[in-house]
Structure formats: C-alpha cells, structure tokens
Coordinates of C-alpha atoms in Angstrom, one line a residue:
M1 CA 15.1 94.0 127.4
V2 CA 18.3 92.8 127.8
R3 CA 16.9 90.7 131.2
R4 CA 13.7 89.7 128.9
R5 CA 16.0 88.2 126.2
R6 CA 18.0 86.3 129.0
R7 CA 14.5 84.9 130.4
S8 CA 14.1 83.4 127.0
V9 CA 17.3 81.8 126.6
L10 CA 16.7 80.3 130.6
L11 CA 13.3 79.1 129.7
L12 CA 14.3 77.6 126.4
L13 CA 17.5 76.1 127.9
L14 CA 14.8 74.6 130.6
A15 CA 12.5 73.2 128.2
L16 CA 15.2 71.1 125.8
T17 CA 16.1 70.0 129.2
V18 CA 12.9 68.5 130.0
L19 CA 12.2 67.5 126.6
S20 CA 14.7 66.2 125.2
P21 CA 15.0 62.9 127.6
L22 CA 11.8 62.4 126.6
V23 CA 11.4 61.9 122.8
L24 CA 14.7 60.1 123.0
Y25 CA 12.9 57.4 125.5
T26 CA 9.6 57.5 123.8
R27 CA 11.8 56.2 120.5
R28 CA 13.5 53.7 122.3
L29 CA 10.6 52.4 124.0
S30 CA 8.4 52.2 120.0
A31 CA 11.2 50.4 118.8
A32 CA 12.4 47.7 121.3
L33 CA 7.8 46.9 121.2
N34 CA 8.4 46.5 117.5
P35 CA 10.7 44.4 116.3
N36 CA 9.9 45.2 112.7
Q37 CA 12.0 48.7 113.2
R38 CA 15.0 46.8 115.1
R39 CA 18.1 47.9 113.6
D40 CA 20.3 45.9 115.5
L41 CA 18.7 42.4 113.9
P42 CA 19.4 41.1 110.0
G43 CA 16.6 42.0 108.0
E44 CA 16.6 38.3 107.9
I45 CA 16.3 37.1 111.2
V46 CA 13.5 40.6 111.6
N47 CA 11.4 39.2 109.2
Q48 CA 11.7 35.3 109.9
G49 CA 8.9 33.0 110.4
R50 CA 6.2 36.0 109.3
G51 CA 4.6 33.1 106.6
V52 CA 6.9 30.9 105.2
K53 CA 6.9 30.6 101.7
A54 CA 4.0 28.2 100.7
S55 CA 5.8 26.1 98.1
K56 CA 8.7 25.9 100.4
L57 CA 8.0 23.4 103.4
N58 CA 4.4 22.5 102.5
A59 CA 5.9 19.0 101.9
L60 CA 7.4 17.9 105.4
P61 CA 5.1 16.3 107.9
L62 CA 5.1 16.2 111.1
E63 CA 6.1 13.4 111.9
T64 CA 7.6 12.9 115.4
V65 CA 11.7 12.5 115.2
G66 CA 12.2 8.9 117.1
S67 CA 10.4 7.4 113.9
L68 CA 12.0 9.4 111.5
K69 CA 14.8 6.9 109.6
E70 CA 18.1 8.4 108.7
P71 CA 18.1 9.2 104.9
V72 CA 21.0 8.1 102.8
G73 CA 23.5 10.6 101.9
I74 CA 25.9 13.8 103.0
V75 CA 24.4 16.7 104.3
F76 CA 27.2 19.7 102.5
S77 CA 29.5 20.6 100.9
E78 CA 31.7 23.5 99.4
E79 CA 31.3 21.9 96.0
S80 CA 27.9 20.8 96.4
R81 CA 26.5 24.1 97.6
E82 CA 28.4 26.2 94.8
S83 CA 26.9 23.5 92.3
A84 CA 23.4 23.9 94.1
S85 CA 23.2 27.6 93.2
K86 CA 23.0 26.0 89.6
S87 CA 21.1 23.0 89.6
T88 CA 18.0 24.4 91.9
E89 CA 16.6 26.5 89.2
P90 CA 13.2 25.0 87.3
D91 CA 14.3 23.1 85.0
S92 CA 16.7 20.8 86.9
Q93 CA 15.3 20.3 90.7
G94 CA 14.5 16.6 90.0
E95 CA 17.6 16.3 88.1
Y96 CA 19.6 17.7 90.9
K97 CA 17.7 16.2 93.6
N98 CA 18.6 12.8 92.1
R99 CA 22.2 13.7 92.1
V100 CA 22.7 14.4 95.7
L101 CA 21.1 11.0 96.4
S102 CA 23.3 9.0 93.8
E103 CA 26.5 11.2 95.5
A104 CA 25.4 10.7 99.1
T105 CA 25.2 6.3 97.9
A106 CA 29.0 6.6 97.1
A107 CA 29.9 8.8 100.1
D108 CA 28.8 5.6 102.5
S109 CA 32.5 6.4 104.2
A110 CA 31.8 10.0 105.3
R111 CA 29.0 9.5 106.9
S112 CA 30.5 8.2 110.3
E113 CA 31.2 12.1 111.1
D114 CA 27.9 13.1 110.7
D115 CA 26.1 10.0 112.8
D116 CA 26.6 12.0 115.5
L117 CA 24.5 15.2 114.4
I118 CA 21.8 13.1 113.0
E119 CA 21.4 11.4 116.2
Q120 CA 21.4 14.9 117.9
V121 CA 18.2 16.0 115.7
T122 CA 16.4 12.7 115.7
S123 CA 16.6 10.4 119.5
K124 CA 15.1 13.3 121.3
E125 CA 12.0 14.0 119.8
G126 CA 10.6 11.3 122.7
E127 CA 10.0 14.3 124.9
D128 CA 8.2 15.8 122.9
D129 CA 4.9 13.7 124.0
G130 CA 1.5 15.5 124.1
L131 CA 2.4 17.4 120.5
A132 CA -0.8 16.5 118.2
T133 CA 1.2 15.7 114.4
V134 CA -0.5 17.7 111.9
S135 CA -0.8 15.5 108.7
V136 CA 0.4 17.1 105.3
D137 CA -1.9 16.7 102.2
Q138 CA -0.6 13.8 99.9
Q139 CA -1.1 16.1 96.5
Q140 CA 1.4 18.7 98.2
I141 CA 3.7 15.5 99.6
T142 CA 3.6 14.5 95.8
T143 CA 4.4 17.3 94.4
A144 CA 7.1 18.3 96.5
S145 CA 8.9 15.1 95.7
Q146 CA 9.6 16.0 92.6
Q147 CA 10.0 19.7 93.1
R148 CA 11.8 20.0 96.1
S149 CA 16.0 19.3 96.9
A150 CA 18.2 19.5 99.5
S151 CA 19.5 23.2 99.1
E152 CA 16.0 24.6 98.9
A153 CA 16.0 22.7 102.4
S154 CA 18.9 24.6 103.7
S155 CA 17.1 27.9 102.9
L156 CA 15.5 28.0 106.2
E157 CA 17.8 30.3 106.9
N158 CA 16.8 32.4 104.3
V159 CA 13.2 32.3 103.8
P160 CA 12.2 35.0 100.8
E161 CA 9.4 37.0 102.3
Q162 CA 7.3 37.2 98.9
T163 CA 4.6 36.1 101.1
S164 CA 4.3 37.1 104.3
M165 CA 2.2 35.0 106.8
E166 CA 0.6 38.6 108.1
N167 CA -0.6 39.4 104.7
S168 CA -2.4 35.9 104.0
L169 CA -4.0 35.7 107.7
E170 CA -5.8 39.3 106.1
G171 CA -7.3 36.8 103.6
N172 CA -6.4 36.1 100.2
K173 CA -7.8 39.7 98.6
D174 CA -7.0 38.6 94.3
G175 CA -8.4 34.9 94.7
A176 CA -5.7 34.0 93.2
L177 CA -4.6 31.3 95.5
L178 CA -7.3 29.0 97.8
D179 CA -7.0 28.6 101.4
T180 CA -3.1 30.9 101.6
R181 CA -3.8 30.9 105.5
I182 CA -4.4 27.5 106.3
R183 CA -0.9 26.4 103.9
N184 CA 0.9 28.7 105.8
I185 CA 0.0 27.5 109.2
R186 CA 1.2 24.6 108.2
D187 CA 4.2 25.4 106.9
L188 CA 4.8 27.4 110.1
L189 CA 4.1 24.2 112.1
I190 CA 6.1 22.3 110.4
K191 CA 9.2 25.2 111.1
A192 CA 8.3 24.4 114.4
K193 CA 9.0 21.0 114.4
V194 CA 12.4 21.6 112.6
Y195 CA 13.6 23.3 115.6
L196 CA 12.1 21.2 118.5
G197 CA 14.2 18.4 116.9
L198 CA 17.6 20.9 116.8
G199 CA 20.1 20.6 120.2
A200 CA 21.3 24.5 120.5
I201 CA 16.9 24.7 120.7
R202 CA 17.1 21.6 123.3
A203 CA 20.0 23.6 125.5
N204 CA 17.5 25.9 126.6
P205 CA 14.6 24.3 128.7
Q206 CA 12.8 27.6 129.0
Y207 CA 12.2 28.5 125.4
L208 CA 11.7 24.8 124.2
K209 CA 8.7 24.9 127.2
D210 CA 7.2 27.9 125.3
L211 CA 8.0 26.3 122.1
R212 CA 6.1 23.5 122.6
Q213 CA 2.9 25.3 124.4
R214 CA 3.0 27.9 121.0
I215 CA 2.5 24.8 118.9
R216 CA -0.2 23.4 120.7
E217 CA -1.8 27.0 120.6
V218 CA -1.6 26.7 117.1
Q219 CA -2.6 23.3 116.3
K220 CA -5.6 23.9 118.2
V221 CA -6.8 26.9 116.8
L222 CA -6.0 24.6 113.4
G223 CA -7.9 21.7 114.0
D224 CA -9.8 20.0 111.2
A225 CA -10.1 23.4 109.4
S226 CA -9.5 22.3 105.3
K227 CA -10.2 26.3 104.5
D228 CA -9.4 29.8 105.4
S229 CA -13.5 30.1 106.0
D230 CA -13.1 27.8 108.6
L231 CA -10.4 29.2 111.0
P232 CA -12.1 31.0 114.3
K233 CA -11.1 34.7 114.6
N234 CA -8.2 34.4 117.6
A235 CA -5.9 32.7 114.2
N236 CA -4.2 35.9 114.0
E237 CA -3.1 36.0 117.4
K238 CA -1.6 32.4 117.8
V239 CA -0.1 32.5 114.9
K240 CA 1.6 35.5 115.2
T241 CA 2.4 34.5 118.7
L242 CA 4.6 31.3 117.6
E243 CA 6.2 34.0 114.8
Q244 CA 8.1 35.7 117.7
T245 CA 8.3 32.7 119.1
L246 CA 10.4 31.1 116.3
I247 CA 12.5 34.0 115.7
K248 CA 13.8 33.9 119.3
G249 CA 14.9 30.5 118.1
K250 CA 16.5 31.5 115.3
L251 CA 18.9 33.9 116.8
M252 CA 19.7 30.9 118.6
Q253 CA 20.3 28.1 115.8
D254 CA 23.5 29.5 113.9
D255 CA 24.3 25.2 112.7
C256 CA 22.5 25.5 108.9
S257 CA 23.7 22.0 108.4
V258 CA 21.7 20.2 111.2
V259 CA 19.0 22.0 110.1
V260 CA 19.2 20.2 106.3
K261 CA 19.7 16.9 107.9
K262 CA 16.4 17.2 109.6
L263 CA 14.4 17.9 106.6
R264 CA 16.2 15.8 104.8
A265 CA 15.0 12.9 107.5
M266 CA 11.5 14.1 107.8
L267 CA 11.2 14.3 103.3
H268 CA 12.9 10.4 103.5
S269 CA 10.0 9.7 106.0
A270 CA 7.6 11.2 103.9
E271 CA 8.2 9.5 100.7
E272 CA 8.4 6.3 103.2
Q273 CA 5.0 7.2 104.6
L274 CA 3.6 8.4 100.1
H275 CA 4.1 5.3 99.2
A276 CA 2.5 3.3 102.3
H277 CA -0.5 5.2 101.9
K278 CA -1.1 5.2 98.0
K279 CA -0.3 1.0 97.9
Q280 CA -3.2 1.0 100.6
T281 CA -5.2 3.3 99.0
V282 CA -5.4 1.2 95.9
F283 CA -6.1 -2.0 97.4
L284 CA -9.2 -0.3 99.6
T285 CA -10.1 1.2 96.4
Q286 CA -10.1 -2.0 94.6
L287 CA -11.9 -4.0 97.3
A288 CA -14.2 -1.7 97.7
A289 CA -15.4 -1.4 94.2
K290 CA -15.6 -5.1 93.9
T291 CA -17.9 -5.5 97.0
L292 CA -21.5 -6.0 96.4
P293 CA -23.4 -3.6 98.8
K294 CA -26.1 -4.9 101.6
G295 CA -28.5 -3.1 99.3
L296 CA -27.7 -4.7 96.4
H297 CA -27.5 -8.0 97.7
C298 CA -30.9 -7.2 99.2
L299 CA -32.8 -6.1 96.1
P300 CA -32.3 -9.4 93.9
L301 CA -33.1 -10.8 97.0
R302 CA -36.3 -9.6 97.5
L303 CA -37.4 -9.3 93.8
A304 CA -36.8 -13.3 93.4
N305 CA -39.1 -14.3 96.2
E306 CA -41.8 -11.8 94.3
Y307 CA -41.4 -13.1 91.1
F308 CA -41.8 -16.7 92.4
L309 CA -44.8 -16.1 93.8
L310 CA -46.9 -14.8 90.6
D311 CA -48.6 -16.8 89.0
P312 CA -47.0 -18.4 85.4
S313 CA -49.7 -16.2 82.8
H314 CA -47.8 -12.8 84.8
Q315 CA -44.0 -13.6 84.6
Q316 CA -44.3 -13.4 80.6
F317 CA -43.4 -10.4 79.4
P318 CA -45.7 -8.8 76.0
N319 CA -44.2 -7.8 72.5
K320 CA -42.9 -11.0 71.7
E321 CA -43.3 -10.8 67.8
K322 CA -41.0 -7.6 67.8
L323 CA -38.0 -9.3 69.4
D324 CA -37.0 -10.1 66.2
D325 CA -38.2 -7.3 63.6
P326 CA -35.0 -6.0 62.0
K327 CA -36.7 -2.9 61.2
L328 CA -37.5 -2.0 65.0
Y329 CA -34.3 -0.5 67.1
H330 CA -32.0 -3.6 69.0
Y331 CA -30.3 -2.7 71.9
A332 CA -27.9 -6.0 73.5
L333 CA -27.2 -5.2 77.9
F334 CA -25.4 -8.5 79.4
S335 CA -25.6 -7.9 82.8
D336 CA -25.9 -9.2 86.4
N337 CA -26.6 -5.5 88.5
I338 CA -30.3 -4.9 88.1
L339 CA -29.8 -1.3 89.1
A340 CA -27.6 -0.8 86.8
A341 CA -29.6 -2.4 84.2
A342 CA -32.7 -0.5 85.1
V343 CA -30.6 2.7 84.4
V344 CA -29.7 1.6 81.1
V345 CA -33.0 1.1 80.2
N346 CA -35.2 3.8 81.5
S347 CA -32.6 6.7 80.4
T348 CA -32.8 4.9 76.8
V349 CA -36.7 5.3 76.6
L350 CA -36.8 8.2 78.4
N351 CA -34.7 9.8 75.6
A352 CA -36.1 8.3 72.8
K353 CA -38.8 9.8 70.1
H354 CA -40.7 6.9 69.6
P355 CA -40.1 4.3 72.5
S356 CA -42.2 1.8 70.6
H357 CA -39.5 1.5 68.1
H358 CA -36.8 0.4 71.0
V359 CA -36.2 -3.0 71.8
F360 CA -34.2 -4.0 74.4
H361 CA -32.1 -7.9 75.3
I362 CA -31.1 -8.2 78.0
V363 CA -29.0 -11.7 79.4
T364 CA -28.3 -12.2 82.6
D365 CA -26.7 -15.3 84.9
R366 CA -29.4 -18.2 86.7
L367 CA -28.7 -16.4 90.1
N368 CA -30.3 -12.6 88.7
Y369 CA -32.5 -14.3 86.3
A370 CA -35.6 -14.3 88.2
P371 CA -35.1 -10.9 90.2
M372 CA -33.7 -9.3 87.0
R373 CA -37.2 -9.9 85.0
M374 CA -39.1 -9.3 88.4
W375 CA -38.0 -5.8 88.0
F376 CA -39.3 -5.4 84.6
L377 CA -42.4 -7.3 84.7
S378 CA -42.8 -5.1 88.0
N379 CA -41.6 -1.6 85.9
P380 CA -42.1 -1.6 82.4
P381 CA -40.3 0.3 79.9
G382 CA -42.9 2.3 78.5
K383 CA -44.2 1.3 75.2
A384 CA -40.8 -0.2 74.4
T385 CA -39.8 -4.1 74.6
I386 CA -37.9 -6.2 76.6
E387 CA -37.4 -9.2 76.8
V388 CA -34.6 -11.0 80.0
R389 CA -32.8 -14.1 78.8
N390 CA -30.9 -16.7 81.1
I391 CA -27.2 -17.3 79.3
E392 CA -27.6 -20.8 80.3
E393 CA -30.6 -21.2 77.5
F394 CA -27.7 -21.1 74.8
T395 CA -26.9 -24.6 74.9
W396 CA -24.4 -24.6 72.2
L397 CA -21.9 -22.1 73.8
N398 CA -19.8 -24.6 75.8
A399 CA -16.1 -25.2 75.9
S400 CA -16.5 -27.2 73.1
Y401 CA -17.2 -24.3 71.0
S402 CA -15.4 -21.4 72.3
P403 CA -12.2 -21.5 73.7
V404 CA -12.6 -18.7 76.2
L405 CA -14.6 -20.5 78.0
K406 CA -12.8 -23.8 77.9
Q407 CA -10.0 -21.4 79.5
L408 CA -12.3 -20.2 81.8
E409 CA -13.2 -23.8 83.2
S410 CA -9.5 -24.4 83.8
Q411 CA -8.0 -24.4 87.0
S412 CA -5.4 -22.5 86.2
I413 CA -7.0 -19.5 85.4
I414 CA -8.7 -19.8 88.4
D415 CA -6.2 -19.8 90.2
Y416 CA -4.6 -17.0 88.4
Y417 CA -7.5 -15.0 89.6
F418 CA -8.0 -15.6 92.7
R419 CA -4.3 -16.0 93.3
T420 CA -4.6 -20.1 94.9
H421 CA -1.3 -20.3 94.5
R422 CA 0.1 -16.8 95.8
A423 CA 4.0 -17.7 93.8
N424 CA 2.1 -18.8 90.8
S425 CA -0.7 -15.0 90.1
D426 CA -0.1 -12.2 90.2
S427 CA -0.4 -10.2 93.4
N428 CA -1.9 -7.1 91.5
L429 CA -6.0 -7.1 93.1
K430 CA -6.7 -5.7 89.6
Y431 CA -6.7 -9.0 88.5
R432 CA -8.7 -10.8 91.5
N433 CA -12.0 -9.7 90.2
P434 CA -14.7 -12.1 89.3
K435 CA -16.4 -10.6 86.1
Y436 CA -13.4 -11.8 84.0
L437 CA -13.7 -15.9 85.0
S438 CA -18.1 -14.7 84.1
I439 CA -19.2 -15.5 80.5
L440 CA -21.5 -12.5 80.8
N441 CA -18.1 -10.6 80.2
H442 CA -16.9 -12.0 77.0
L443 CA -20.5 -12.7 75.2
R444 CA -20.6 -10.0 73.2
F445 CA -18.2 -11.6 70.7
Y446 CA -21.5 -13.9 70.4
L447 CA -23.7 -11.6 69.1
P448 CA -24.3 -12.6 65.7
E449 CA -25.0 -16.7 66.8
I450 CA -27.6 -15.2 69.7
Y451 CA -29.8 -13.0 67.5
P452 CA -29.3 -15.0 64.3
N453 CA -32.1 -12.2 62.9
L454 CA -30.8 -9.4 63.6
H455 CA -29.0 -7.3 60.6
K456 CA -27.4 -4.7 63.3
I457 CA -28.0 -3.7 66.8
V458 CA -26.0 -2.2 69.5
F459 CA -24.5 -3.0 72.4
L460 CA -24.5 -1.0 75.8
D461 CA -22.5 -1.4 78.7
D462 CA -24.6 -1.7 82.2
D463 CA -22.5 1.2 83.6
V464 CA -23.7 3.5 80.4
V465 CA -26.4 6.5 81.2
I466 CA -28.1 7.4 77.7
K467 CA -29.0 11.0 77.7
K468 CA -29.8 11.3 73.9
D469 CA -32.2 9.7 71.4
L470 CA -30.1 6.9 69.5
T471 CA -32.2 6.6 66.6
S472 CA -29.7 7.5 64.0
L473 CA -27.1 4.8 64.9
W474 CA -29.3 2.5 62.9
S475 CA -28.8 4.2 59.8
I476 CA -24.6 5.4 60.5
D477 CA -23.2 3.9 57.2
M478 CA -20.6 1.1 58.1
K479 CA -18.9 1.1 54.9
G480 CA -17.9 -2.2 54.4
K481 CA -17.3 -2.2 58.8
V482 CA -18.1 -4.4 61.5
I483 CA -17.7 -2.6 64.3
G484 CA -18.6 1.5 65.4
V485 CA -16.8 3.1 68.0
V486 CA -15.4 6.3 69.4
E487 CA -11.5 6.3 69.8
T488 CA -9.7 6.5 72.6
C489 CA -6.7 8.0 71.8
G490 CA -6.4 11.4 73.2
E491 CA -3.5 10.1 75.6
S492 CA -0.5 8.0 75.5
F493 CA -1.7 5.1 77.5
H494 CA -5.3 4.5 75.1
R495 CA -3.0 2.9 72.6
F496 CA -2.1 -0.8 71.6
D497 CA 0.9 -0.8 73.1
R498 CA -0.6 0.1 76.5
Y499 CA -2.9 -3.4 75.9
L500 CA -1.0 -5.9 74.4
N501 CA 2.1 -7.8 74.4
F502 CA 4.3 -6.8 71.8
S503 CA 7.3 -8.2 73.1
N504 CA 6.1 -11.3 71.1
P505 CA 6.3 -11.2 68.0
V506 CA 3.0 -12.7 67.2
I507 CA 1.7 -9.3 68.0
A508 CA 4.4 -7.4 67.3
K509 CA 4.2 -8.9 63.4
N510 CA 0.8 -7.9 62.6
F511 CA 0.1 -4.7 64.7
D512 CA 0.7 -1.2 65.4
P513 CA 2.0 -0.4 68.7
H514 CA 0.5 3.2 68.2
A515 CA -2.9 2.7 67.2
C516 CA -5.8 4.3 68.1
G517 CA -7.7 2.4 71.1
W518 CA -11.4 2.5 71.2
A519 CA -13.8 1.6 73.8
F520 CA -16.3 -1.0 74.4
G521 CA -19.3 0.7 75.9
M522 CA -21.8 1.8 72.9
N523 CA -20.9 0.4 70.2
V524 CA -22.7 -0.4 66.8
F525 CA -22.4 -3.4 64.9
D526 CA -23.2 -4.7 61.3
L527 CA -24.0 -8.3 62.4
A528 CA -24.4 -9.3 58.6
E529 CA -21.0 -8.1 57.7
W530 CA -19.6 -9.8 61.0
R531 CA -21.2 -13.6 59.7
R532 CA -19.9 -12.2 56.1
Q533 CA -16.2 -11.9 57.2
N534 CA -16.7 -14.9 60.4
I535 CA -15.1 -12.6 63.0
T536 CA -16.4 -15.4 65.8
E537 CA -13.4 -17.4 64.0
I538 CA -11.2 -14.8 64.0
Y539 CA -11.6 -13.9 67.8
H540 CA -11.6 -17.8 68.7
S541 CA -8.0 -18.1 66.9
W542 CA -6.4 -15.2 68.8
Q543 CA -7.8 -16.7 72.2
K544 CA -6.3 -20.2 71.7
L545 CA -2.9 -18.4 71.0
N546 CA -3.7 -16.7 74.9
Q547 CA -4.0 -19.9 75.6
D548 CA -1.6 -18.8 78.5
R549 CA -1.5 -15.2 78.8
L550 CA 1.4 -14.5 76.8
L551 CA -0.8 -12.0 74.4
W552 CA -2.8 -10.1 76.6
K553 CA -3.4 -10.7 80.4
L554 CA -7.4 -10.1 81.0
G555 CA -10.5 -8.4 80.1
T556 CA -12.0 -8.2 77.0
L557 CA -10.6 -4.9 75.3
P558 CA -6.9 -6.6 74.2
P559 CA -9.3 -9.4 72.5
G560 CA -11.2 -6.7 70.8
L561 CA -8.7 -4.9 69.9
I562 CA -7.2 -7.4 68.2
T563 CA -10.0 -9.5 66.1
F564 CA -11.7 -5.9 65.5
W565 CA -8.5 -5.0 63.7
N566 CA -9.0 -2.8 60.7
K567 CA -12.4 -3.5 61.1
T568 CA -13.7 -0.6 63.3
L569 CA -15.5 3.2 62.5
P570 CA -14.6 5.9 64.3
L571 CA -17.6 7.5 65.4
N572 CA -17.5 11.1 66.6
R573 CA -16.6 11.6 69.8
S574 CA -19.8 13.2 71.9
W575 CA -21.9 9.7 71.0
H576 CA -20.0 8.3 73.8
V577 CA -17.8 10.2 76.3
L578 CA -16.3 7.9 79.2
G579 CA -14.0 8.0 82.0
L580 CA -17.0 9.0 84.8
G581 CA -16.0 6.3 87.1
Y582 CA -12.4 7.9 87.9
N583 CA -11.8 11.2 86.3
P584 CA -13.1 13.9 88.5
H585 CA -11.7 16.2 85.4
V586 CA -14.5 14.8 82.6
S587 CA -15.1 18.3 81.2
S588 CA -19.0 19.2 81.8
R589 CA -19.6 20.6 78.5
D590 CA -18.5 17.2 77.1
I591 CA -21.1 15.6 79.5
E592 CA -23.9 17.9 78.3
R593 CA -22.8 17.4 74.7
A594 CA -22.9 13.8 74.9
A595 CA -25.7 11.1 73.9
V596 CA -23.9 8.7 75.9
I597 CA -21.9 8.7 79.3
H598 CA -19.7 5.7 81.2
Y599 CA -19.5 5.5 84.1
N600 CA -16.2 2.7 83.4
G601 CA -13.1 2.6 86.2
N602 CA -14.0 1.2 89.9
M603 CA -16.1 4.4 90.9
K604 CA -18.9 3.5 89.6
P605 CA -22.1 5.8 90.6
W606 CA -24.1 2.8 92.3
L607 CA -21.1 2.1 95.0
E608 CA -20.2 4.7 97.6
I609 CA -16.8 5.5 96.4
G610 CA -18.7 7.1 92.9
L611 CA -17.8 10.4 92.1
P612 CA -20.3 12.8 93.4
K613 CA -20.3 15.2 90.7
F614 CA -21.7 12.4 88.1
R615 CA -24.3 10.5 90.8
N616 CA -26.3 12.9 89.5
Y617 CA -26.8 12.1 86.1
W618 CA -27.2 8.0 87.0
S619 CA -29.4 8.2 90.2
A620 CA -32.2 10.9 88.1
Y621 CA -32.9 7.6 86.0
L622 CA -34.1 5.3 89.5
D623 CA -36.9 6.1 91.1
Y624 CA -36.0 5.7 94.5
D625 CA -39.8 5.3 96.0
Q626 CA -40.0 1.9 94.0
P627 CA -41.3 -0.6 97.3
F628 CA -38.4 -3.1 96.7
L629 CA -35.6 0.4 96.4
R630 CA -37.2 1.5 100.1
E631 CA -37.4 -1.8 101.8
C632 CA -33.4 -2.6 101.0
N633 CA -32.4 0.4 102.1
I634 CA -30.8 1.7 98.6
N635 CA -30.9 5.9 98.0
P636 CA -29.1 8.1 96.5

C-alpha cells in the first residue's frame, strides 16, 4: 500500500516536471506571435495603425516632401497645448486654427530654433523616388481645412480606436458609411508618408526600406479604386502588413513636435494646391460652357446648305393667319441654338392638350436664320404653328432707339467683355461670354413692339424643357401686374443685393436689398398692361443710368429686377423649377411636379459637362435618328 502511494507521488512529480515547461513555453510563444496580447507595450502602441479614424488624416495629400513649403508659425508650446485642449471642441475648431496661425505670425522671431526641425522632415524626400503619390478628394480637403487644427495633428501619438482598420476591411455592415475601407487605407498611407520624413525613422535604413516596400504594395492594391468593392481580395493582407510595420516605427519615434511640423507642412501645401485647383476648375468649366461642340457647329452648316437648295415656295411655314390671333396661346423664344429651340418646341407640343392652339414665335440672328428655318421645315411641330424671324427684320431696333444696343456697340463694352485692355477689365471669365454682346439676350424687353397685335405671351428661354400643358397660364388673373414670375429667394444669394450695387445711392434709395429675386426662363407677360404702364421707357431710363456699369455689371436679370419692380405676380413654384444646369441636388420630386424645368447654369444638357442625371429629361425630346443629327454625330 505504501509502495503504491510512493509510486503515485513519483509519477505526479514526473508529470509536472515534463508538462510545466511545455505550458510555459506555449504561452510565451502565443504572446510573441500575437502583438495584441503583449502586456509589455502601452495600449496605444499595440493598437497604433489599426485603421486611423477617417476624420483625422484624410485631408492630407501625399506630396513629396521636397515640394512642401514651410507654413508660417510655431509648432506648439506648453501654453498653447493647454488652450488647444479647450479650443478643439466642435464649436471652436476653425477659431482655434485661425488663432494658432495668427499667433504664429507674431512669433517669427522664435522660428529660427525650429528651422532645423522643419529641414529635417522636409529636405530628404528626394530619396523616396519611385513612390506614387496618393491624391486626396478635394471635398475631403475642403472639409478638413475647416475642421482640422494643429492639436488634432498631434493626436498621431494617441489615435482613438473607435473605428479600426481591421473592422472596416471586413465591410461596412450597417451601411452608415460608404467606402470606409478606401478612406481608411488612404489615411494609413498618409500616416506612412509622414513616417518616411521623420529623422528617427531615416536613421534606420533597413526599416526605411521595409516601410517603402509596404507603401508600394498598398498603393498597388489601392490602384484607382473609388469604392470598397473595387479592392482586390488581398487588400486585407497588405494593409495589415503595413499596420504592423507602422507599429514598429511608432516605437522608434518619440518626438511629437516633429510629427506636428510635418503634418502642418503637408496641410499648408494641400491648401495651396486646393486653391490652385479650384481656380483651374472654374476656368475650365467656363471655357467648356462657352465653347461650341463640333456637332453643334456642323448642324447649322448642314441645314443652311439644304435650305438654300429648296425651292422658294417650300421655304415658307403654313398657318400664317394664326400668328396674330390673340385667342391662341403664343410663345416667344429668342435663340441661336437650333437643338435647344427644337427641344423647347417639341416638349411643349407633346405635352399640350390641344397642340393646334399653340403658336411659337422664334427670333434668331442672321447666321442661324436659314438653319433654324430648315430645321422646323424638315421637322414640323405637329399641328402647332411656328414662325422663324431674323432679328435684322426689326429695323426700328437701332442704337438711336435702344440705349442697350448703343452700349453693346460701343468699344468700351467690347473691351470690357473681351478684355482687349486687361488693365481695364474684369479678370473673371464669365464676363467674356459673347451672349452679353448679343441683342438676342435683351430682346425680351421689346415684346410689345415685336408683337403689337398680341395681348398676352409666354416667354421661354432656350434651356428649358416643358413637362406639362401650359394652357392654364393664359387664364391667370394678373391683377394689374405686368409679368408672372417664380420667386427664387429660398437662398440668400437670390435676393436683390446679390445682383445690384447697393453702395450706389440711386439703387439704395429705390430698392430693398432683401427683396426676393425671381427668374427669367418661363414668364407670363401681360402685353396690354405693359403698354399701358410704358415699361419699355422705364427700361430705357435705367439702361441710360447704367452706361458706366455702376448699377449692375452684366446680364438681363438685374435690369429685369429693376424694370419690373413692384410689377411682378408670384406664381406657384411648381410652374418653374431651376438649377438643373449647376445643382446636382435638385429634388427629383420637384422635377416630377414641375411644369417647366430650367437648365440655368453652365452645365447645359447639350454639352458634355451637363449633369448626366438630368440629361434624359432634355434628350427625350430629340430624335437622334434624324438624318441631320446622324450626319453631324450628335448622340444622346
């Protein structure tokens, strides 16, 4: 019995001697292989690099450091460090950023001791050849420039782990954020580029080489992907490898001020580039809007050739007796754009309950007169009546009668719009639009003279589409007003003070700067009331006062606001919905309810820069199988 107990004790001791080392070795091995369970490192170091929060660094483009310019200012001080913790609350982020920059300007004398640090992080980037730069979305830069501050840049030391890269790479399950993986990968690349410029990192050539290699791998994986679904399957593996590399780099870098300087230099460079890109975008957009596409240049030439081959008896439109019948529904359209005029006429006729009661009066210039006539002769508007006239037929419309025509023919106006003398003209490209020198643009102020036998007429711009029957416009009680308009004062920039010069006493004394603006494009005119109130003379008097462009600069809307002041009848907004030529956020519900939609702005639907989501409303009223369109390669 005693022997059995001794044997059991010996076997137990032997088992402990053999198994305990194995258990201890296994635990150490697992801890070594899993950095998340290492207890010898601080929590923020273990987690560093796992999906930097998207809102922290996504504003910083990865520019080569050699191209960065040193921003004006100091980095940080103990006093500013305390105040930063207070001023980086959501309501004061922009205020804190401005305060730091202003303090920095006054502290130029303290910059000399920091110059060596800036040089340390900006002068060696030339060695990083072969690394592709990662561009950052302009909208992200804009948002970041308003919300980031220097104190947030210093948070590289303690990045909160609310959204880890590992979780985002598994997919956005709740759908609250779109393309989170793409944004977080870009943030991680930005952080890696920051590390490349740090002195402590550069002191370790082997680590620097590994980091560059990891960056190249992630950049290759990212490629041109714009959404999470574009990422390849090995994206997780490459990103995690870069994260592990950055964890090692974190242990080498302990100077927060250097990191802050690097980030501020990158932010400064990004803001300068953003400003330059915005200016270039505005220029190119204006240029594209004013340039005539090849197809629209071909079309009038082809039509004109066919028109002059017609027998004179076939060059006339039918139903001339309807042109002066005041009982019918008359539309005025002044345009030199054949396709645009075709869409206006087609959309109106196709949505009319009684097309035979509608009459279209088109006026164009001498160059487009024959092509415009040929288009509607070969594409008649069903049962509706149409006429096309040349503006040169209006011999009464001359410089001695019209002040605006006299001004448009003056050399000073031509120099102003086309910048013949750069010193005396505005550098903004929008003032160089030929439409401002065309009397077609101002012909709307002479409707009673052009159509002396009509009592009421609807004016349409050539960049509108009619979606409903407009017949009821002629039954509206105008209540003694001259023009029916849809007001546009939903936003502040559509009020009078944005169109007129209220620093001029003549304007300030006669008008309210906060009065609602309204839009041309679809307007009902009571021509009888116009004649009774002598509106044309009012228009002439204001044009004479503005011969030096001191009351307003350009366009027809400012003189329209003045001429029809207190003579407008507000219409329901559903009659006329604007913004399809510049605002991609126009409500689809508003469009569906609208009688007329207006492509005001630069992005016209017949141009390549037109907003794609709205183009179908316009192109639906063109037959692209029409021979003239096919010959000129005009496609939807």
